[in-house]
């Protein structure tokens, strides 16, 4: 009976107001308190704006607010909190705290308190400011997991917090000091301050950082955000190198050319996402000592009964003595894994070659001399004598 009455009350309230009443907020030290905001991690020397999104949404949802209410942001030092004004390096502007710029000593818990004549609500957020000299960029990044082939769009979050920006937004990957540029074939695109990867591949995984400069009160500050892109690969078998076999030794003579072909077998849907390349002594062909004499290319994909076969050729125009024992490696990789096949160049033994040539030459010489001597000293036969038979008792007359 009691349950039915409670259910009826909920239904009546829902019908009257369109939704059930919100549960009361927990109390602490005479003030309602909210769950902690997500922690914020920033780099020393950059401009930082701390806001309290959960705190703000709760006030709006519960329609809490009045012209006479006050917002107070303080730093929790374990005793009395330090408060801030709208001037100086650390400034409070309504429900935001501006640090211009942030220092490592600013790390800690910050509390935002809303208070009017009858109501009090508090929220808190934790800020970590790392020194630039010892910062671990992974701590400054937001995890961004995606599946292979999924579109990724990184928005430079500082743009939503700072109204006045000065200059372009530059994007960087990992520790490369050179800013990213739109890729060939649309592999990377720019949309204002956003960076777009139309179809993520495992090679796209890594740390992406946007950097820009902002103007606050006519003073310029640096701002950055980092995202750790994690490209999740489904369970697919790794590619298989059909040819060449690992450990193969290729013999070539000095001055001759050599053409190698790496043939890889993979699933056809993965063919376009499968890398096949050649390395020379662990370096790319273009970066190796063979750069002027070698060229890789001619990638070809062919459908076979087992899947798709990918062929990548490597042509060496001329083999020299310096190529002896050179290690050449075919490497293939896709989201299923990585495979390698190592081969070695070896020059044919010139001593053995000359021995063979010499033996053939001596054999030919002996044959010629033998024929000459045979012709020269060939035994002569007896001359054939002319004769006729005469009958006995024959008489000749003249």
PDB file of C-alpha atoms in Angstrom, residues 85-230:
ATOM      1  CA  UNK A  85      40.271  38.907  -7.473  1.00  0.00           C
ATOM      2  CA  UNK A  86      39.729  40.074 -11.066  1.00  0.00           C
ATOM      3  CA  UNK A  87      43.299  41.321 -11.436  1.00  0.00           C
ATOM      4  CA  UNK A  88      46.871  40.066 -11.140  1.00  0.00           C
ATOM      5  CA  UNK A  89      48.367  36.844 -12.455  1.00  0.00           C
ATOM      6  CA  UNK A  90      45.495  34.691 -11.110  1.00  0.00           C
ATOM      7  CA  UNK A  91      42.084  36.245 -11.730  1.00  0.00           C
ATOM      8  CA  UNK A  92      38.491  35.175 -11.093  1.00  0.00           C
ATOM      9  CA  UNK A  93      35.951  36.057 -13.770  1.00  0.00           C
ATOM     10  CA  UNK A  94      32.437  34.894 -12.779  1.00  0.00           C
ATOM     11  CA  UNK A  95      32.668  31.056 -12.576  1.00  0.00           C
ATOM     12  CA  UNK A  96      36.127  30.882 -14.189  1.00  0.00           C
ATOM     13  CA  UNK A  97      39.663  31.198 -12.861  1.00  0.00           C
ATOM     14  CA  UNK A  98      42.331  32.592 -15.187  1.00  0.00           C
ATOM     15  CA  UNK A  99      46.008  31.823 -14.612  1.00  0.00           C
ATOM     16  CA  UNK A 100      48.149  34.162 -16.739  1.00  0.00           C
ATOM     17  CA  UNK A 101      50.373  32.219 -17.005  1.00  0.00           C
ATOM     18  CA  UNK A 102      50.207  29.033 -14.935  1.00  0.00           C
ATOM     19  CA  UNK A 103      53.035  27.957 -12.642  1.00  0.00           C
ATOM     20  CA  UNK A 104      53.900  24.588 -11.151  1.00  0.00           C
ATOM     21  CA  UNK A 105      53.013  25.990  -7.718  1.00  0.00           C
ATOM     22  CA  UNK A 106      49.418  26.494  -8.942  1.00  0.00           C
ATOM     23  CA  UNK A 107      48.836  22.732  -8.792  1.00  0.00           C
ATOM     24  CA  UNK A 108      46.185  21.726  -6.278  1.00  0.00           C
ATOM     25  CA  UNK A 109      42.448  21.598  -5.586  1.00  0.00           C
ATOM     26  CA  UNK A 110      40.207  24.549  -6.393  1.00  0.00           C
ATOM     27  CA  UNK A 111      36.724  25.011  -4.956  1.00  0.00           C
ATOM     28  CA  UNK A 112      33.894  26.999  -6.501  1.00  0.00           C
ATOM     29  CA  UNK A 113      31.110  28.039  -4.097  1.00  0.00           C
ATOM     30  CA  UNK A 114      27.690  29.423  -5.009  1.00  0.00           C
ATOM     31  CA  UNK A 115      25.889  31.123  -2.143  1.00  0.00           C
ATOM     32  CA  UNK A 116      22.715  33.172  -1.706  1.00  0.00           C
ATOM     33  CA  UNK A 117      20.572  34.048   1.300  1.00  0.00           C
ATOM     34  CA  UNK A 118      19.219  30.518   1.709  1.00  0.00           C
ATOM     35  CA  UNK A 119      21.258  28.151  -0.459  1.00  0.00           C
ATOM     36  CA  UNK A 120      24.883  27.032  -0.820  1.00  0.00           C
ATOM     37  CA  UNK A 121      26.497  24.682  -3.381  1.00  0.00           C
ATOM     38  CA  UNK A 122      30.177  23.781  -3.826  1.00  0.00           C
ATOM     39  CA  UNK A 123      32.141  22.018  -6.548  1.00  0.00           C
ATOM     40  CA  UNK A 124      35.824  21.217  -6.861  1.00  0.00           C
ATOM     41  CA  UNK A 125      38.442  20.583  -9.526  1.00  0.00           C
ATOM     42  CA  UNK A 126      42.085  19.466  -9.356  1.00  0.00           C
ATOM     43  CA  UNK A 127      44.759  21.142 -11.471  1.00  0.00           C
ATOM     44  CA  UNK A 128      48.180  19.665 -12.276  1.00  0.00           C
ATOM     45  CA  UNK A 129      50.730  22.066 -13.763  1.00  0.00           C
ATOM     46  CA  UNK A 130      53.947  20.378 -14.944  1.00  0.00           C
ATOM     47  CA  UNK A 131      57.257  22.091 -15.456  1.00  0.00           C
ATOM     48  CA  UNK A 132      58.117  22.235 -19.145  1.00  0.00           C
ATOM     49  CA  UNK A 133      61.622  20.867 -18.524  1.00  0.00           C
ATOM     50  CA  UNK A 134      60.388  17.631 -16.970  1.00  0.00           C
ATOM     51  CA  UNK A 135      56.946  17.241 -18.489  1.00  0.00           C
ATOM     52  CA  UNK A 136      55.706  13.873 -19.710  1.00  0.00           C
ATOM     53  CA  UNK A 137      53.529  14.728 -22.697  1.00  0.00           C
ATOM     54  CA  UNK A 138      51.414  11.632 -22.173  1.00  0.00           C
ATOM     55  CA  UNK A 139      50.250  13.112 -18.878  1.00  0.00           C
ATOM     56  CA  UNK A 140      49.092  16.207 -20.750  1.00  0.00           C
ATOM     57  CA  UNK A 141      47.116  14.267 -23.348  1.00  0.00           C
ATOM     58  CA  UNK A 142      43.563  13.052 -23.662  1.00  0.00           C
ATOM     59  CA  UNK A 143      43.115   9.412 -24.703  1.00  0.00           C
ATOM     60  CA  UNK A 144      41.350   9.060 -28.060  1.00  0.00           C
ATOM     61  CA  UNK A 145      40.623   5.416 -29.023  1.00  0.00           C
ATOM     62  CA  UNK A 146      39.290   4.739 -32.541  1.00  0.00           C
ATOM     63  CA  UNK A 147      38.899   1.750 -34.856  1.00  0.00           C
ATOM     64  CA  UNK A 148      40.791   1.304 -38.111  1.00  0.00           C
ATOM     65  CA  UNK A 149      39.064   3.220 -40.902  1.00  0.00           C
ATOM     66  CA  UNK A 150      37.183   5.533 -38.524  1.00  0.00           C
ATOM     67  CA  UNK A 151      37.234   9.300 -39.089  1.00  0.00           C
ATOM     68  CA  UNK A 152      39.059  11.342 -36.446  1.00  0.00           C
ATOM     69  CA  UNK A 153      38.518  15.039 -35.844  1.00  0.00           C
ATOM     70  CA  UNK A 154      40.703  16.778 -33.277  1.00  0.00           C
ATOM     71  CA  UNK A 155      39.386  20.155 -32.206  1.00  0.00           C
ATOM     72  CA  UNK A 156      41.862  22.482 -30.555  1.00  0.00           C
ATOM     73  CA  UNK A 157      39.993  22.935 -27.281  1.00  0.00           C
ATOM     74  CA  UNK A 158      41.609  26.234 -26.252  1.00  0.00           C
ATOM     75  CA  UNK A 159      39.615  27.938 -29.010  1.00  0.00           C
ATOM     76  CA  UNK A 160      36.438  27.418 -27.033  1.00  0.00           C
ATOM     77  CA  UNK A 161      37.885  29.036 -23.911  1.00  0.00           C
ATOM     78  CA  UNK A 162      39.771  32.006 -25.348  1.00  0.00           C
ATOM     79  CA  UNK A 163      37.752  34.457 -27.380  1.00  0.00           C
ATOM     80  CA  UNK A 164      40.626  36.377 -28.926  1.00  0.00           C
ATOM     81  CA  UNK A 165      43.254  34.371 -30.826  1.00  0.00           C
ATOM     82  CA  UNK A 166      46.333  35.654 -32.609  1.00  0.00           C
ATOM     83  CA  UNK A 167      47.778  33.673 -35.495  1.00  0.00           C
ATOM     84  CA  UNK A 168      47.093  30.178 -36.879  1.00  0.00           C
ATOM     85  CA  UNK A 169      46.668  26.903 -35.038  1.00  0.00           C
ATOM     86  CA  UNK A 170      49.586  24.531 -35.673  1.00  0.00           C
ATOM     87  CA  UNK A 171      49.436  20.754 -35.166  1.00  0.00           C
ATOM     88  CA  UNK A 172      52.384  18.518 -34.298  1.00  0.00           C
ATOM     89  CA  UNK A 173      52.788  14.748 -33.998  1.00  0.00           C
ATOM     90  CA  UNK A 174      54.911  13.061 -31.344  1.00  0.00           C
ATOM     91  CA  UNK A 175      58.256  14.852 -30.898  1.00  0.00           C
ATOM     92  CA  UNK A 176      58.546  16.152 -34.473  1.00  0.00           C
ATOM     93  CA  UNK A 177      59.230  19.911 -34.291  1.00  0.00           C
ATOM     94  CA  UNK A 178      57.827  20.430 -37.798  1.00  0.00           C
ATOM     95  CA  UNK A 179      54.126  21.275 -38.018  1.00  0.00           C
ATOM     96  CA  UNK A 180      51.856  18.804 -39.814  1.00  0.00           C
ATOM     97  CA  UNK A 181      50.746  19.665 -43.331  1.00  0.00           C
ATOM     98  CA  UNK A 182      47.690  18.334 -45.243  1.00  0.00           C
ATOM     99  CA  UNK A 183      48.675  14.921 -46.591  1.00  0.00           C
ATOM    100  CA  UNK A 184      48.571  13.602 -50.103  1.00  0.00           C
ATOM    101  CA  UNK A 185      45.360  11.875 -51.056  1.00  0.00           C
ATOM    102  CA  UNK A 186      43.527  13.506 -48.151  1.00  0.00           C
ATOM    103  CA  UNK A 187      45.199  11.433 -45.405  1.00  0.00           C
ATOM    104  CA  UNK A 188      45.233  14.626 -43.277  1.00  0.00           C
ATOM    105  CA  UNK A 189      42.956  17.634 -43.653  1.00  0.00           C
ATOM    106  CA  UNK A 190      42.521  20.958 -41.884  1.00  0.00           C
ATOM    107  CA  UNK A 191      39.197  22.536 -41.013  1.00  0.00           C
ATOM    108  CA  UNK A 192      39.899  25.847 -39.348  1.00  0.00           C
ATOM    109  CA  UNK A 193      41.633  24.964 -36.103  1.00  0.00           C
ATOM    110  CA  UNK A 194      40.647  21.281 -36.348  1.00  0.00           C
ATOM    111  CA  UNK A 195      42.743  18.405 -37.659  1.00  0.00           C
ATOM    112  CA  UNK A 196      40.891  15.656 -39.559  1.00  0.00           C
ATOM    113  CA  UNK A 197      42.050  12.114 -40.363  1.00  0.00           C
ATOM    114  CA  UNK A 198      39.401  10.737 -42.785  1.00  0.00           C
ATOM    115  CA  UNK A 199      40.305   7.047 -42.244  1.00  0.00           C
ATOM    116  CA  UNK A 200      42.544   6.172 -39.308  1.00  0.00           C
ATOM    117  CA  UNK A 201      45.307   3.622 -39.801  1.00  0.00           C
ATOM    118  CA  UNK A 202      47.726   2.191 -37.263  1.00  0.00           C
ATOM    119  CA  UNK A 203      50.434   4.426 -38.702  1.00  0.00           C
ATOM    120  CA  UNK A 204      48.333   7.418 -37.544  1.00  0.00           C
ATOM    121  CA  UNK A 205      48.542   6.380 -33.881  1.00  0.00           C
ATOM    122  CA  UNK A 206      50.543   8.744 -31.683  1.00  0.00           C
ATOM    123  CA  UNK A 207      50.506  12.008 -29.763  1.00  0.00           C
ATOM    124  CA  UNK A 208      48.930  15.017 -31.511  1.00  0.00           C
ATOM    125  CA  UNK A 209      49.405  18.511 -30.072  1.00  0.00           C
ATOM    126  CA  UNK A 210      47.854  21.786 -31.173  1.00  0.00           C
ATOM    127  CA  UNK A 211      49.628  25.020 -30.323  1.00  0.00           C
ATOM    128  CA  UNK A 212      48.474  28.598 -30.720  1.00  0.00           C
ATOM    129  CA  UNK A 213      48.932  32.059 -29.285  1.00  0.00           C
ATOM    130  CA  UNK A 214      46.124  33.998 -27.644  1.00  0.00           C
ATOM    131  CA  UNK A 215      45.722  37.632 -26.677  1.00  0.00           C
ATOM    132  CA  UNK A 216      44.348  38.430 -23.220  1.00  0.00           C
ATOM    133  CA  UNK A 217      44.252  42.061 -22.145  1.00  0.00           C
ATOM    134  CA  UNK A 218      46.566  42.889 -25.070  1.00  0.00           C
ATOM    135  CA  UNK A 219      49.174  40.426 -23.835  1.00  0.00           C
ATOM    136  CA  UNK A 220      50.193  37.305 -25.761  1.00  0.00           C
ATOM    137  CA  UNK A 221      50.189  33.832 -24.193  1.00  0.00           C
ATOM    138  CA  UNK A 222      50.928  30.298 -25.412  1.00  0.00           C
ATOM    139  CA  UNK A 223      48.235  27.618 -25.243  1.00  0.00           C
ATOM    140  CA  UNK A 224      48.366  23.946 -26.237  1.00  0.00           C
ATOM    141  CA  UNK A 225      46.345  20.723 -25.990  1.00  0.00           C
ATOM    142  CA  UNK A 226      47.463  17.143 -26.649  1.00  0.00           C
ATOM    143  CA  UNK A 227      45.557  14.033 -27.729  1.00  0.00           C
ATOM    144  CA  UNK A 228      46.843  10.463 -27.648  1.00  0.00           C
ATOM    145  CA  UNK A 229      45.355   8.693 -30.675  1.00  0.00           C
ATOM    146  CA  UNK A 230      45.014   4.936 -30.162  1.00  0.00           C
TER     147      UNK A 230
END
